[in-house]
Amino acid sequence: MPERDVVSWNAMISGCVACCEYEKALLFFREMREESFEANSVTVVALLLACGELLDLRTGKEVHGYCLRNGLLYLDPRVGTALLGFYLRFDVRIACAVFETMGLRNAVSWNAMITGYLDVGKCKKALELFSQMLIDGIRCDNVTILLVIQACAEFGSPKLGMQVHQMAIKLDFCKDLYIVNSLVNMYSKTGSLRSSCDLFGSISTRDVALWNSMISAYVESGFIEDAMSLFAEMRFEGIKADERTIAIISRVCEDLPNGLLNCRSLHGYGIKSGMERNKHLGNALLSVYAAQSCVKDAKKVFHEIGDADVISWNTLILALAHSYESKGQACEIFGKMRESDTKPNSHTIISVLAACEAEAFLIIGRSFHGYVIKHNLEIDPSLNSALTEMYMNCGDEATARNLFERYGDKDLISWNSLISNYIRNDKAHEALLFFQQMISEMEPNPVSVINVLSSCTHLANLPQGLCLHAYTVRREFSMGFDLSLANSLITMYARCGNMQYAEKIFKTLSRKNIVSWNALISGYEKGLQLFTSMVQEFYITPDLVHYACVADLLSHGGSLGEAMKFVELMPIAPDASVWRALLGGCRVYSETKLARRISEKLLELEPTNPGNYILLSNIYAAADLWSEVNKLRAVLEEKGLKKPPGKSWIVIRGDIHCFKAGDKSHAQSDVIYAKLSSLMSSVKEGGYIHDLRWVLHDEEDEEKMKRLFSHSEKLAIAYGLINVSSGAPISITKNLRICGDCHEFSKHVSKLVQREIVLRDG
């Protein structure tokens, strides 16, 4: 150009940065200075970005000095924000010092500093900075809210998270699905799964990321069936699963009885959808196949990924190492990995060492040890334990002990690993001796005691077991907070023939979580007894889940009066779930008068839930109060509320088969209805009678029987009996409450065909 100005220089420098030509950008800056052009804030911002990408601290500091000399740091907040971004790549403390000296700070600057603290794990500092931002009167934006939600999740504070949620609502940020998604994640990570569910349920328009977050929340909280059910609902709603969805669900497969079959179905879905080369999904599938010892499938996935990373290599090697027939292949794959662009790390060595489990592998194991030394891989406690274990398994106890003794940074993992190695190699006595040495040098944890208790069990060494039990009491190991330790003691006493002590420990176990108690409260008399025991003997404060469960047990057990009294005496205000449980009991026992009273409480709490009106309408319909039914229908119409269509589904070999009442759209429709007719004839001979009270239309009995015949639950049961392999349980899920007639029908069918039929409803 014949004439250049600052704008043209800035255009060239910014263009180089945009094209990742960072060194060229710095060269243009030097030429610009040589031609006596002064850089402005636009130039500086681009240069600092280039220095950051090149990790060029020296040049970045020179640019910083230029900014100070020319006052740019105090005139334009973009310059300060760029400096923050640059220094945050090196040291958050320097960035903090720059932040404090900035003359002008906007939301972007504050966000950059909050991000810096989060990146180095200082979530408390990030929250304190956000608080200061509000005090200074800086209006936060949606990025700020996203960062603070992340900080609350990492800090583990649902209370703070709720406050940020309320702020997001006031600022009208909850229309942003990214923020909603972060809130769902935050609540689940801080142990408030119910809040995640409530928030998810309140969103009418959900994208695949939000579905993924909710499914993941269920998985992380251990609610595997709920995760699978939500995945089925997601697909039924027409939301296409992406790579993350399949990765989340595939990991769940490890915990399912038919997990391998489900994993293969998901694998096939991924291939059909063109996801097979996605590393995130591939590694998830690899992990499942490795856990299921399916070497052939694992190798197939590995080759599909194409550009495998170190996680892919390590997972495949571990899968091969754990397979008796493929241990040699694990060593071969390790050799191929060394020849590839992906270099082995300490986790790779840990994986391949798992193949060395016999004396024949001692030489190979030593060569892996040599590789660690030659390539200066960091020997952390995990790798040292793996090497020690390899030598123990290969019969070289002397080298194993020598490795352990020489390692300076021994931790509990190292001690526990060697003790468990002695036990696995049938050296229980040596394990006990080694434990004695351990307690003279380091305080053991419950895992240590569990390991040694298994030695006592193996040796039937009751005196040593008694000593260990006394040790746990002296060290105040709380069995109530470590069920594994308690179970190990029970096992030891039982195997050593002392059932009195085994039963005593069993009866004194006090730690029960919500899932445990809800599972135990399975019948009216015993359930109420356990609830009382939970409160009075174990001092566990029940929450609304427990109260709703007992209310449901009492009301469905026919004790509606006692259920009502139980709810009225609750120390906390009943929520909608408690009143709905009572109303459900009224439906079963046709208690119309009580239902009217309960519905007033329920509709006050949830005036916009159409399910509540439908439940009350069902009660009125069963009592032939059609005028009341019509009034409720008018209310629904006036409020613009619609009853969601009832649908039942069954998952077979990874495919979801969904049915609606009277549905004839399925490809096997003729066979399904023929099967259902056959079943109906058989169960009627066994005493089944249609319960016409569950038909919500004012019509003749014959028409009511036709409606009951083709309920979605019955169609799904018939389809399951046709297609699920003989003897396997049949699991049906419905989005609404399953009607009493279908419950009764399923009981008769289960008895008739001698198969377990599980019905789960909404």
mmCIF file with all atom_site columns, C-alpha atoms in Angstrom, residues 118 122-128 145-165 182-183 185-191:
data_model
loop_
_atom_site.group_PDB
_atom_site.id
_atom_site.type_symbol
_atom_site.label_atom_id
_atom_site.label_alt_id
_atom_site.label_comp_id
_atom_site.label_asym_id
_atom_site.label_entity_id
_atom_site.label_seq_id
_atom_site.pdbx_PDB_ins_code
_atom_site.Cartn_x
_atom_site.Cartn_y
_atom_site.Cartn_z
_atom_site.occupancy
_atom_site.B_iso_or_equiv
_atom_site.pdbx_formal_charge
_atom_site.auth_seq_id
_atom_site.auth_comp_id
_atom_site.auth_asym_id
_atom_site.auth_atom_id
_atom_site.pdbx_PDB_model_num
ATOM 1  C CA . LEU A 1 118 ? -12.439 -21.363 38.207 1.00 0.00 ? 118 LEU A CA 1
ATOM 2  C CA . LYS A 1 122 ? -10.506 -21.620 43.311 1.00 0.00 ? 122 LYS A CA 1
ATOM 3  C CA . CYS A 1 123 ? -14.293 -21.628 43.200 1.00 0.00 ? 123 CYS A CA 1
ATOM 4  C CA . LYS A 1 124 ? -14.600 -19.870 46.569 1.00 0.00 ? 124 LYS A CA 1
ATOM 5  C CA . LYS A 1 125 ? -12.500 -16.971 45.247 1.00 0.00 ? 125 LYS A CA 1
ATOM 6  C CA . ALA A 1 126 ? -14.679 -16.892 42.127 1.00 0.00 ? 126 ALA A CA 1
ATOM 7  C CA . LEU A 1 127 ? -17.818 -16.591 44.279 1.00 0.00 ? 127 LEU A CA 1
ATOM 8  C CA . GLU A 1 128 ? -16.234 -13.869 46.423 1.00 0.00 ? 128 GLU A CA 1
ATOM 9  C CA . ILE A 1 145 ? -24.474 -16.339 35.642 1.00 0.00 ? 145 ILE A CA 1
ATOM 10 C CA . LEU A 1 146 ? -23.132 -19.400 33.788 1.00 0.00 ? 146 LEU A CA 1
ATOM 11 C CA . LEU A 1 147 ? -19.744 -19.027 35.485 1.00 0.00 ? 147 LEU A CA 1
ATOM 12 C CA . VAL A 1 148 ? -21.227 -18.532 38.951 1.00 0.00 ? 148 VAL A CA 1
ATOM 13 C CA . ILE A 1 149 ? -23.507 -21.563 38.545 1.00 0.00 ? 149 ILE A CA 1
ATOM 14 C CA . GLN A 1 150 ? -20.386 -23.589 37.703 1.00 0.00 ? 150 GLN A CA 1
ATOM 15 C CA . ALA A 1 151 ? -18.657 -22.193 40.805 1.00 0.00 ? 151 ALA A CA 1
ATOM 16 C CA . CYS A 1 152 ? -21.625 -23.192 43.004 1.00 0.00 ? 152 CYS A CA 1
ATOM 17 C CA . ALA A 1 153 ? -21.526 -26.716 41.551 1.00 0.00 ? 153 ALA A CA 1
ATOM 18 C CA . GLU A 1 154 ? -17.797 -27.098 42.232 1.00 0.00 ? 154 GLU A CA 1
ATOM 19 C CA . PHE A 1 155 ? -18.120 -25.517 45.682 1.00 0.00 ? 155 PHE A CA 1
ATOM 20 C CA . GLY A 1 156 ? -20.916 -27.987 46.434 1.00 0.00 ? 156 GLY A CA 1
ATOM 21 C CA . SER A 1 157 ? -23.429 -25.438 47.666 1.00 0.00 ? 157 SER A CA 1
ATOM 22 C CA . PRO A 1 158 ? -27.050 -25.958 46.533 1.00 0.00 ? 158 PRO A CA 1
ATOM 23 C CA . LYS A 1 159 ? -28.116 -23.060 48.748 1.00 0.00 ? 159 LYS A CA 1
ATOM 24 C CA . LEU A 1 160 ? -25.890 -20.603 46.878 1.00 0.00 ? 160 LEU A CA 1
ATOM 25 C CA . GLY A 1 161 ? -26.973 -22.215 43.633 1.00 0.00 ? 161 GLY A CA 1
ATOM 26 C CA . MET A 1 162 ? -30.633 -21.564 44.466 1.00 0.00 ? 162 MET A CA 1
ATOM 27 C CA . GLN A 1 163 ? -29.844 -17.895 45.139 1.00 0.00 ? 163 GLN A CA 1
ATOM 28 C CA . VAL A 1 164 ? -28.126 -17.599 41.759 1.00 0.00 ? 164 VAL A CA 1
ATOM 29 C CA . HIS A 1 165 ? -31.121 -19.380 40.193 1.00 0.00 ? 165 HIS A CA 1
ATOM 30 C CA . SER A 1 182 ? -26.070 -25.452 33.859 1.00 0.00 ? 182 SER A CA 1
ATOM 31 C CA . LEU A 1 183 ? -28.645 -25.194 36.647 1.00 0.00 ? 183 LEU A CA 1
ATOM 32 C CA . ASN A 1 185 ? -26.119 -29.916 36.276 1.00 0.00 ? 185 ASN A CA 1
ATOM 33 C CA . MET A 1 186 ? -25.454 -27.777 39.346 1.00 0.00 ? 186 MET A CA 1
ATOM 34 C CA . TYR A 1 187 ? -28.426 -29.135 41.307 1.00 0.00 ? 187 TYR A CA 1
ATOM 35 C CA . SER A 1 188 ? -27.531 -32.757 40.537 1.00 0.00 ? 188 SER A CA 1
ATOM 36 C CA . LYS A 1 189 ? -23.849 -32.260 41.427 1.00 0.00 ? 189 LYS A CA 1
ATOM 37 C CA . THR A 1 190 ? -24.775 -30.658 44.762 1.00 0.00 ? 190 THR A CA 1
ATOM 38 C CA . GLY A 1 191 ? -27.081 -33.527 45.709 1.00 0.00 ? 191 GLY A CA 1
#
